[in-house]
Amino acid sequence: MLNYIFEILPSLLSGVTTTLQIFFLTLIFSIPLGIIAGVGLISKFKPLKAVLEFYVWIMRGSPLLLQLIFVFYGLPMMPGIQIVFPRFDAALFAFILNYTAYFAEIFRGGLQSIPNGQYESARVLRLSYWQTFRKIIVPQVVKIVIPSIGNEVINLVKDSSLVYVIGIGDLLRAGNVASARDVTLLPLVLVAIIYLALTAILTFILRRVEKHFSYWK
Amino acid sequence: MLELKNITKKYGNRTIINDLTANIKDNEIMCIVGPSGAGKTTLLRCISGLEKIDGGQFILDGKQFDPTTSENNVVGVVFQDFQLFPNLTVMQNITLAPELVLKQDKQTAQRKAQELINQLNLDGKESLYPYQLSGGQKQRVAIVRALAMNPKIICYDEPTSALDPNLRDEVARIIIDLKKTKVTQIVITHDMDFAKKVADNMLQVQPIK
């Protein structure tokens, strides 16, 4: 059995690399974009707000799986504008769009939970809007949103397995291929263990981050 | 001297303050008293520039003055619930605006803050966060934070309402004591005993029928 595990491990690990690439690239782009969109969602400029609300509704209201299929298989079929993405880019594009919407909602909620008195208190001290945002609002919002962001981060690890459907060789695909070829359950068990290990590491890191911000209440 | 001339403030159709005229002399303690709903807090919000007035004008030392656009820090405010910044220490709460707005360097801001901290018996609390302070201490930090911007006028919104009754005399003592610093103080309160204790001058406001 140990021999077999060592035999399939390289293909699983190469699958993990792909999974992690999607994971990190999605986070790197969708968190900053989510902050920007979150600020836009509380904007007093109605058209901007309406467009962003529509975008969030589409992204949260339809399955991520459908969005993946749509971007990879659907866009090339679109009459007039035939956009063809390479597989990996298509996956990344769909994930970033989808996760940005979730992060935007989380940041919107965080921003709205700061009492108006904080803004007024900054205003009578003559702080500019930008100074208020940077020194007072952002640090408070960050602390508030960390648990929700953590939730999405854990989800993202597991959601990344959806790229399977557009033929990307991620961890799940590597395991499934081995399992079907060798008619054994073992690769799938290994896949589960690797996912659990990844989420356990993330849970640990997120706890540390939360603890880091517990110096004030 | 701050003159309020025919100040009118409306929310929609509701008139909150109607044609109010008053003079507040330099270095005096002016108490604005009246029952709730009389527009006391609204008046304070107008003086501190948080609300626009619908009629009348403010005149400061003979010159017309618009609190909503005034660049320099003329009016400081101590809010009813203090509104300290929870993510900053006592020292950072106090020095934030002097550093960012008055462009004081860190040492200068901290030195000035320390003098005020000592004056209001907050020494030893510099590196604590607001959640670690009692109500009375939070209020004193809020007062120091306002004073650190060298305002001409400092406004208090119901300074006794969030505190233990036995801390009332303590607040009165602080306010009277601050006359030394030559700051003009406007105190909004519904507490007549407190007002009588601190006021040099009193302005009665009544709800508009």
Tab-separated table of C-alpha atoms in Angstrom:
chain	number	residue	atom	x	y	z
A	1	MET	CA	0.000	0.000	0.000
A	2	LEU	CA	2.805	2.374	0.932
A	3	ASN	CA	4.384	1.698	-2.433
A	4	TYR	CA	1.148	2.557	-4.157
A	5	ILE	CA	0.841	5.796	-2.196
A	6	PHE	CA	4.354	6.829	-3.262
A	7	GLU	CA	3.447	5.904	-6.795
A	8	ILE	CA	0.468	8.256	-7.029
A	9	LEU	CA	1.777	10.964	-4.719
A	10	PRO	CA	3.646	12.926	-7.444
A	11	SER	CA	0.486	13.327	-9.526
A	12	LEU	CA	-1.518	14.355	-6.437
A	13	LEU	CA	1.126	16.887	-5.453
A	14	SER	CA	1.157	18.390	-8.911
A	15	GLY	CA	-2.631	18.652	-8.541
A	16	VAL	CA	-2.131	20.458	-5.205
A	17	THR	CA	0.131	22.965	-6.966
A	18	THR	CA	-2.665	23.850	-9.373
A	19	THR	CA	-5.192	24.057	-6.536
A	20	LEU	CA	-2.903	26.379	-4.584
A	21	GLN	CA	-2.226	28.530	-7.631
A	22	ILE	CA	-5.941	29.113	-8.097
A	23	PHE	CA	-6.350	29.686	-4.382
A	24	PHE	CA	-3.626	32.324	-3.988
A	25	LEU	CA	-4.195	34.124	-7.276
A	26	THR	CA	-7.930	34.402	-6.554
A	27	LEU	CA	-7.267	35.862	-3.094
A	28	ILE	CA	-4.594	38.275	-4.301
A	29	PHE	CA	-6.980	39.806	-6.811
A	30	SER	CA	-10.402	39.430	-5.227
A	31	ILE	CA	-9.652	40.876	-1.769
A	32	PRO	CA	-8.454	44.290	-3.030
A	33	LEU	CA	-11.192	44.306	-5.683
A	34	GLY	CA	-13.705	43.351	-2.982
A	35	ILE	CA	-12.620	46.332	-0.848
A	36	ILE	CA	-13.097	48.689	-3.784
A	37	ALA	CA	-16.475	47.186	-4.683
A	38	GLY	CA	-17.503	47.229	-1.005
A	39	VAL	CA	-16.792	50.957	-0.795
A	40	GLY	CA	-18.760	51.366	-4.043
A	41	LEU	CA	-21.736	49.524	-2.527
A	42	ILE	CA	-22.134	52.206	0.155
A	43	SER	CA	-21.557	55.019	-2.341
A	44	LYS	CA	-24.128	57.801	-2.513
A	45	PHE	CA	-23.747	57.781	-6.300
A	46	LYS	CA	-26.840	55.738	-7.162
A	47	PRO	CA	-25.884	54.403	-10.644
A	48	LEU	CA	-22.590	52.977	-9.343
A	49	LYS	CA	-24.375	51.377	-6.424
A	50	ALA	CA	-27.044	49.878	-8.707
A	51	VAL	CA	-24.462	48.397	-11.090
A	52	LEU	CA	-22.523	46.840	-8.210
A	53	GLU	CA	-25.660	45.465	-6.589
A	54	PHE	CA	-26.624	43.875	-9.899
A	55	TYR	CA	-23.152	42.367	-10.216
A	56	VAL	CA	-23.268	40.962	-6.670
A	57	TRP	CA	-26.714	39.526	-7.319
A	58	ILE	CA	-25.535	37.716	-10.480
A	59	MET	CA	-22.404	36.360	-8.836
A	60	ARG	CA	-23.988	35.230	-5.588
A	61	GLY	CA	-27.279	34.248	-7.131
A	62	SER	CA	-25.997	31.744	-9.680
A	63	PRO	CA	-23.816	28.666	-9.142
A	64	LEU	CA	-20.065	29.107	-9.391
A	65	LEU	CA	-20.041	25.935	-11.455
A	66	LEU	CA	-22.312	27.562	-14.027
A	67	GLN	CA	-20.111	30.654	-14.069
A	68	LEU	CA	-17.042	28.501	-14.763
A	69	ILE	CA	-18.774	26.694	-17.616
A	70	PHE	CA	-20.110	29.957	-18.962
A	71	VAL	CA	-16.689	31.627	-19.053
A	72	PHE	CA	-14.850	28.678	-20.576
A	73	TYR	CA	-17.411	27.081	-22.895
A	74	GLY	CA	-19.985	29.849	-23.198
A	75	LEU	CA	-17.970	32.948	-24.076
A	76	PRO	CA	-16.341	31.409	-27.186
A	77	MET	CA	-19.827	30.646	-28.494
A	78	MET	CA	-21.077	34.155	-27.960
A	79	PRO	CA	-22.038	35.662	-31.315
A	80	GLY	CA	-20.011	38.725	-32.259
A	81	ILE	CA	-17.525	38.663	-29.411
A	82	GLN	CA	-15.850	35.309	-29.301
A	83	ILE	CA	-13.641	35.507	-26.238
A	84	VAL	CA	-11.511	32.424	-25.862
A	85	PHE	CA	-9.717	32.017	-22.560
A	86	PRO	CA	-7.101	29.356	-21.948
A	87	ARG	CA	-8.425	26.897	-19.347
A	88	PHE	CA	-6.495	28.226	-16.372
A	89	ASP	CA	-7.241	31.882	-17.181
A	90	ALA	CA	-10.922	31.072	-17.578
A	91	ALA	CA	-10.983	29.429	-14.158
A	92	LEU	CA	-9.134	32.306	-12.556
A	93	PHE	CA	-11.394	34.882	-14.204
A	94	ALA	CA	-14.552	33.163	-12.960
A	95	PHE	CA	-13.183	32.684	-9.443
A	96	ILE	CA	-12.009	36.278	-9.103
A	97	LEU	CA	-15.362	37.631	-10.315
A	98	ASN	CA	-17.256	35.338	-7.965
A	99	TYR	CA	-15.153	35.862	-4.842
A	100	THR	CA	-14.912	39.617	-5.355
A	101	ALA	CA	-18.704	39.731	-5.038
A	102	TYR	CA	-18.658	37.855	-1.725
A	103	PHE	CA	-15.804	39.949	-0.346
A	104	ALA	CA	-17.546	43.142	-1.468
A	105	GLU	CA	-20.621	42.187	0.569
A	106	ILE	CA	-18.474	41.384	3.601
A	107	PHE	CA	-16.651	44.732	3.391
A	108	ARG	CA	-19.942	46.574	2.848
A	109	GLY	CA	-21.301	45.033	6.038
A	110	GLY	CA	-18.108	45.896	7.905
A	111	LEU	CA	-18.141	49.497	6.720
A	112	GLN	CA	-21.785	49.940	7.649
A	113	SER	CA	-21.237	48.618	11.142
A	114	ILE	CA	-18.992	51.558	12.055
A	115	PRO	CA	-21.197	54.028	13.944
A	116	ASN	CA	-21.745	57.424	12.413
A	117	GLY	CA	-20.356	59.002	15.578
A	118	GLN	CA	-16.870	57.854	14.597
A	119	TYR	CA	-17.063	59.830	11.359
A	120	GLU	CA	-18.462	62.866	13.191
A	121	SER	CA	-15.860	62.648	15.883
A	122	ALA	CA	-13.172	62.646	13.164
A	123	ARG	CA	-14.876	65.499	11.355
A	124	VAL	CA	-14.880	67.854	14.343
A	125	LEU	CA	-11.171	67.091	14.705
A	126	ARG	CA	-10.861	68.298	11.081
A	127	LEU	CA	-9.497	65.025	9.759
A	128	SER	CA	-9.992	64.681	6.021
A	129	TYR	CA	-12.194	61.917	4.665
A	130	TRP	CA	-9.166	59.964	3.512
A	131	GLN	CA	-7.383	60.342	6.885
A	132	THR	CA	-10.526	59.185	8.676
A	133	PHE	CA	-10.851	56.210	6.363
A	134	ARG	CA	-7.233	55.132	6.692
A	135	LYS	CA	-6.628	55.691	10.410
A	136	ILE	CA	-10.021	55.025	11.955
A	137	ILE	CA	-12.424	53.215	9.652
A	138	VAL	CA	-10.164	50.657	7.932
A	139	PRO	CA	-8.544	49.309	11.132
A	140	GLN	CA	-11.974	48.801	12.688
A	141	VAL	CA	-13.444	47.216	9.553
A	142	VAL	CA	-10.499	44.829	9.197
A	143	LYS	CA	-11.043	43.507	12.691
A	144	ILE	CA	-14.774	43.075	12.096
A	145	VAL	CA	-14.474	41.266	8.750
A	146	ILE	CA	-11.651	38.830	9.529
A	147	PRO	CA	-13.904	35.964	10.703
A	148	SER	CA	-16.148	36.257	7.623
A	149	ILE	CA	-13.179	36.565	5.282
A	150	GLY	CA	-11.743	33.460	6.934
A	151	ASN	CA	-14.915	31.577	6.162
A	152	GLU	CA	-14.671	32.469	2.478
A	153	VAL	CA	-10.982	31.584	2.396
A	154	ILE	CA	-11.754	28.083	3.653
A	155	ASN	CA	-14.584	27.783	1.142
A	156	LEU	CA	-12.243	28.802	-1.636
A	157	VAL	CA	-9.928	25.849	-0.975
A	158	LYS	CA	-12.822	23.481	-1.536
A	159	ASP	CA	-14.487	25.478	-4.322
A	160	SER	CA	-11.242	25.342	-6.296
A	161	SER	CA	-12.079	21.684	-7.017
A	162	LEU	CA	-14.823	22.902	-9.355
A	163	VAL	CA	-12.185	23.660	-12.002
A	164	TYR	CA	-12.329	19.910	-12.645
A	165	VAL	CA	-15.310	20.551	-14.884
A	166	ILE	CA	-13.323	22.573	-17.420
A	167	GLY	CA	-10.562	19.981	-17.526
A	168	ILE	CA	-7.939	21.474	-15.256
A	169	GLY	CA	-5.708	18.992	-13.482
A	170	ASP	CA	-6.222	20.004	-9.875
A	171	LEU	CA	-5.982	17.845	-6.775
A	172	LEU	CA	-9.441	16.341	-7.078
A	173	ARG	CA	-8.943	15.428	-10.716
A	174	ALA	CA	-5.594	13.772	-9.977
A	175	GLY	CA	-7.212	11.667	-7.260
A	176	ASN	CA	-10.234	10.727	-9.311
A	177	VAL	CA	-8.139	9.729	-12.301
A	178	ALA	CA	-5.979	7.456	-10.140
A	179	SER	CA	-9.000	5.998	-8.404
A	180	ALA	CA	-10.756	5.143	-11.675
A	181	ARG	CA	-7.620	3.748	-13.297
A	182	ASP	CA	-6.526	1.546	-10.408
A	183	VAL	CA	-9.998	0.757	-9.081
A	184	THR	CA	-9.178	1.707	-5.504
A	185	LEU	CA	-10.570	4.065	-2.908
A	186	LEU	CA	-7.155	5.039	-1.589
A	187	PRO	CA	-6.448	8.035	-3.867
A	188	LEU	CA	-9.764	9.639	-2.867
A	189	VAL	CA	-8.956	9.130	0.818
A	190	LEU	CA	-5.590	10.798	0.221
A	191	VAL	CA	-7.301	13.685	-1.568
A	192	ALA	CA	-9.619	14.160	1.399
A	193	ILE	CA	-6.660	14.123	3.800
A	194	ILE	CA	-4.819	16.736	1.745
A	195	TYR	CA	-7.881	19.044	1.629
A	196	LEU	CA	-8.353	18.631	5.378
A	197	ALA	CA	-4.683	19.396	5.977
A	198	LEU	CA	-4.900	22.543	3.855
A	199	THR	CA	-7.995	23.809	5.664
A	200	ALA	CA	-6.505	22.920	9.052
A	201	ILE	CA	-3.415	25.011	8.277
A	202	LEU	CA	-5.614	27.910	7.161
A	203	THR	CA	-7.802	27.643	10.256
A	204	PHE	CA	-4.673	27.824	12.393
A	205	ILE	CA	-3.371	30.882	10.525
A	206	LEU	CA	-6.753	32.625	10.722
A	207	ARG	CA	-6.914	32.047	14.481
A	208	ARG	CA	-3.501	33.661	14.814
A	209	VAL	CA	-4.606	36.629	12.746
A	210	GLU	CA	-7.752	37.062	14.848
A	211	LYS	CA	-5.678	36.874	17.992
A	212	HIS	CA	-3.297	39.473	16.639
A	213	PHE	CA	-6.189	41.928	16.395
A	214	SER	CA	-7.530	41.227	19.872
A	215	TYR	CA	-5.436	43.944	21.526
A	216	TRP	CA	-8.435	46.268	21.414
A	217	LYS	CA	-12.172	45.765	21.621
B	1	MET	CA	-16.838	86.430	21.344
B	2	LEU	CA	-19.145	84.129	19.442
B	3	GLU	CA	-22.409	85.719	18.354
B	4	LEU	CA	-25.337	83.644	17.201
B	5	LYS	CA	-27.569	85.839	15.082
B	6	ASN	CA	-31.093	84.739	14.209
B	7	ILE	CA	-30.089	81.095	13.873
B	8	THR	CA	-32.768	78.906	12.294
B	9	LYS	CA	-32.507	75.178	11.700
B	10	LYS	CA	-35.108	72.940	10.090
B	11	TYR	CA	-35.312	69.237	9.385
B	12	GLY	CA	-37.621	69.104	6.409
B	13	ASN	CA	-40.706	71.030	7.502
B	14	ARG	CA	-39.967	70.799	11.174
B	15	THR	CA	-38.360	73.873	12.656
B	16	ILE	CA	-36.017	72.866	15.456
B	17	ILE	CA	-34.384	76.192	16.193
B	18	ASN	CA	-36.228	79.377	15.367
B	19	ASP	CA	-34.516	82.746	15.146
B	20	LEU	CA	-32.173	82.203	18.074
B	21	THR	CA	-29.857	85.010	19.063
B	22	ALA	CA	-27.222	84.812	21.762
B	23	ASN	CA	-23.754	86.024	22.638
B	24	ILE	CA	-21.095	83.827	24.135
B	25	LYS	CA	-18.206	85.770	25.624
B	26	ASP	CA	-14.609	84.639	25.537
B	27	ASN	CA	-13.556	82.362	28.355
B	28	GLU	CA	-17.023	82.041	29.809
B	29	ILE	CA	-18.988	78.886	30.499
B	30	MET	CA	-22.319	79.083	28.741
B	31	CYS	CA	-24.886	76.475	29.645
B	32	ILE	CA	-27.621	75.746	27.176
B	33	VAL	CA	-30.494	74.236	29.130
B	34	GLY	CA	-33.969	73.058	28.327
B	35	PRO	CA	-36.087	69.937	28.174
B	36	SER	CA	-35.370	67.192	25.667
B	37	GLY	CA	-36.688	67.990	22.230
B	38	ALA	CA	-35.820	71.658	22.627
B	39	GLY	CA	-33.068	71.457	20.028
B	40	LYS	CA	-30.091	71.707	22.380
B	41	THR	CA	-28.080	69.016	20.674
B	42	THR	CA	-29.075	70.332	17.255
B	43	LEU	CA	-27.727	73.742	18.241
B	44	LEU	CA	-24.454	72.173	19.322
B	45	ARG	CA	-24.251	70.298	16.031
B	46	CYS	CA	-24.739	73.579	14.157
B	47	ILE	CA	-22.072	75.398	16.188
B	48	SER	CA	-19.605	72.556	15.628
B	49	GLY	CA	-20.309	72.373	11.902
B	50	LEU	CA	-21.955	68.954	11.829
B	51	GLU	CA	-25.208	70.486	10.557
B	52	LYS	CA	-25.860	73.350	8.157
B	53	ILE	CA	-28.050	76.176	9.409
B	54	ASP	CA	-31.021	77.283	7.336
B	55	GLY	CA	-30.969	80.900	8.421
B	56	GLY	CA	-28.962	83.424	10.412
B	57	GLN	CA	-25.236	83.625	10.942
B	58	PHE	CA	-22.386	82.955	13.305
B	59	ILE	CA	-19.986	85.794	14.038
B	60	LEU	CA	-16.686	85.027	15.706
B	61	ASP	CA	-14.674	87.985	17.016
B	62	GLY	CA	-16.547	90.320	14.680
B	63	LYS	CA	-16.064	88.187	11.565
B	64	GLN	CA	-18.663	86.003	9.951
B	65	PHE	CA	-17.840	82.359	10.398
B	66	ASP	CA	-19.133	79.170	8.830
B	67	PRO	CA	-18.437	76.214	11.109
B	68	THR	CA	-19.075	73.654	8.345
B	69	THR	CA	-16.218	74.888	6.160
B	70	SER	CA	-13.851	76.445	8.666
B	71	GLU	CA	-10.387	75.064	8.002
B	72	ASN	CA	-8.796	75.752	11.340
B	73	ASN	CA	-10.070	74.066	14.389
B	74	VAL	CA	-12.240	76.662	16.102
B	75	VAL	CA	-14.736	74.415	17.830
B	76	GLY	CA	-13.947	71.167	19.660
B	77	VAL	CA	-16.621	68.724	20.763
B	78	VAL	CA	-16.958	66.272	23.629
B	79	PHE	CA	-19.744	63.938	22.560
B	80	GLN	CA	-22.294	62.461	24.916
B	81	ASP	CA	-20.908	58.970	24.256
B	82	PHE	CA	-17.345	60.346	23.832
B	83	GLN	CA	-16.700	58.565	20.502
B	84	LEU	CA	-13.096	57.756	21.226
B	85	PHE	CA	-11.393	55.734	18.506
B	86	PRO	CA	-11.377	52.160	19.889
B	87	ASN	CA	-8.447	51.034	17.736
B	88	LEU	CA	-6.095	53.701	19.108
B	89	THR	CA	-4.470	54.100	22.516
B	90	VAL	CA	-5.251	57.075	24.723
B	91	MET	CA	-2.097	58.811	23.492
B	92	GLN	CA	-2.862	58.029	19.841
B	93	ASN	CA	-6.445	59.250	20.229
B	94	ILE	CA	-5.079	62.569	21.442
B	95	THR	CA	-2.161	63.055	19.038
B	96	LEU	CA	-3.824	61.782	15.841
B	97	ALA	CA	-5.418	65.070	14.775
B	98	PRO	CA	-2.607	67.390	15.953
B	99	GLU	CA	-0.181	65.313	13.870
B	100	LEU	CA	-2.338	64.905	10.773
B	101	VAL	CA	-4.203	68.208	10.754
B	102	LEU	CA	-1.983	70.699	12.586
B	103	LYS	CA	1.121	68.961	11.152
B	104	GLN	CA	2.836	68.854	14.516
B	105	ASP	CA	5.762	66.464	14.678
B	106	LYS	CA	5.340	63.441	16.885
B	107	GLN	CA	7.451	64.740	19.784
B	108	THR	CA	5.672	68.087	19.945
B	109	ALA	CA	2.247	66.454	19.769
B	110	GLN	CA	3.143	63.949	22.481
B	111	ARG	CA	4.674	66.590	24.739
B	112	LYS	CA	1.568	68.763	24.524
B	113	ALA	CA	-0.675	65.749	24.984
B	114	GLN	CA	1.296	64.719	28.063
B	115	GLU	CA	0.780	68.136	29.688
B	116	LEU	CA	-2.976	67.860	29.176
B	117	ILE	CA	-2.985	64.228	30.293
B	118	ASN	CA	-1.302	65.215	33.542
B	119	GLN	CA	-3.583	68.179	33.997
B	120	LEU	CA	-6.657	65.928	33.764
B	121	ASN	CA	-5.219	63.190	35.968
B	122	LEU	CA	-4.878	60.646	33.204
B	123	ASP	CA	-1.182	59.948	33.695
B	124	GLY	CA	-0.382	56.268	33.507
B	125	LYS	CA	-3.246	55.655	31.061
B	126	GLU	CA	-1.360	56.740	27.911
B	127	SER	CA	-0.951	53.295	26.403
B	128	LEU	CA	-4.364	51.881	27.345
B	129	TYR	CA	-7.143	51.373	24.829
B	130	PRO	CA	-10.547	52.991	25.345
B	131	TYR	CA	-12.230	49.714	26.354
B	132	GLN	CA	-9.876	49.566	29.341
B	133	LEU	CA	-11.069	52.913	30.732
B	134	SER	CA	-13.966	53.827	32.996
B	135	GLY	CA	-16.669	56.214	31.776
B	136	GLY	CA	-15.172	59.179	33.590
B	137	GLN	CA	-11.717	58.435	32.206
B	138	LYS	CA	-13.086	58.129	28.671
B	139	GLN	CA	-14.712	61.523	29.065
B	140	ARG	CA	-11.474	63.102	30.219
B	141	VAL	CA	-9.652	61.572	27.239
B	142	ALA	CA	-12.337	63.053	24.982
B	143	ILE	CA	-11.788	66.453	26.619
B	144	VAL	CA	-8.011	66.213	26.197
B	145	ARG	CA	-8.452	65.105	22.585
B	146	ALA	CA	-10.560	68.185	21.874
B	147	LEU	CA	-8.201	70.525	23.770
B	148	ALA	CA	-5.128	69.206	21.946
B	149	MET	CA	-6.404	70.909	18.794
B	150	ASN	CA	-6.250	74.322	20.545
B	151	PRO	CA	-9.876	75.210	19.912
B	152	LYS	CA	-11.274	78.627	20.818
B	153	ILE	CA	-14.499	76.980	21.900
B	154	ILE	CA	-15.213	73.558	23.317
B	155	CYS	CA	-18.723	72.109	23.352
B	156	TYR	CA	-19.998	69.386	25.681
B	157	ASP	CA	-23.114	67.423	24.819
B	158	GLU	CA	-24.813	66.278	28.035
B	159	PRO	CA	-21.531	65.747	29.916
B	160	THR	CA	-23.240	64.240	32.973
B	161	SER	CA	-25.665	61.852	31.304
B	162	ALA	CA	-23.353	58.903	30.634
B	163	LEU	CA	-21.745	59.073	34.061
B	164	ASP	CA	-22.389	57.911	37.567
B	165	PRO	CA	-24.256	60.609	39.542
B	166	ASN	CA	-21.376	60.956	41.967
B	167	LEU	CA	-19.027	61.837	39.105
B	168	ARG	CA	-21.094	64.945	38.370
B	169	ASP	CA	-19.148	67.150	40.754
B	170	GLU	CA	-15.917	65.878	39.289
B	171	VAL	CA	-16.990	66.938	35.778
B	172	ALA	CA	-18.103	70.319	37.125
B	173	ARG	CA	-14.698	70.778	38.731
B	174	ILE	CA	-12.903	69.908	35.476
B	175	ILE	CA	-14.999	72.315	33.429
B	176	ILE	CA	-14.542	75.176	35.895
B	177	ASP	CA	-10.858	74.379	36.135
B	178	LEU	CA	-10.448	74.611	32.364
B	179	LYS	CA	-11.319	78.327	32.463
B	180	LYS	CA	-7.623	78.746	33.261
B	181	THR	CA	-6.775	77.662	29.728
B	182	LYS	CA	-8.772	80.604	28.315
B	183	VAL	CA	-11.046	78.342	26.310
B	184	THR	CA	-14.704	79.251	25.886
B	185	GLN	CA	-16.980	76.418	26.941
B	186	ILE	CA	-20.521	75.639	25.847
B	187	VAL	CA	-22.289	73.007	27.915
B	188	ILE	CA	-25.517	71.384	26.770
B	189	THR	CA	-27.424	69.866	29.659
B	190	HIS	CA	-30.885	69.157	30.979
B	191	ASP	CA	-29.494	68.944	34.478
B	192	MET	CA	-30.332	72.288	36.119
B	193	ASP	CA	-28.329	71.687	39.297
B	194	PHE	CA	-25.263	70.952	37.246
B	195	ALA	CA	-25.843	73.988	35.051
B	196	LYS	CA	-26.187	76.276	38.072
B	197	LYS	CA	-22.947	74.946	39.430
B	198	VAL	CA	-20.808	75.607	36.374
B	199	ALA	CA	-22.527	78.320	34.341
B	200	ASP	CA	-21.369	81.921	34.015
B	201	ASN	CA	-24.302	82.443	31.737
B	202	MET	CA	-27.347	80.440	30.808
B	203	LEU	CA	-29.420	80.135	27.682
B	204	GLN	CA	-32.854	78.595	28.007
B	205	VAL	CA	-34.293	76.865	24.968
B	206	GLN	CA	-37.842	75.586	24.655
B	207	PRO	CA	-39.378	73.173	22.141
B	208	ILE	CA	-41.189	74.930	19.326
B	209	LYS	CA	-44.904	74.292	19.401
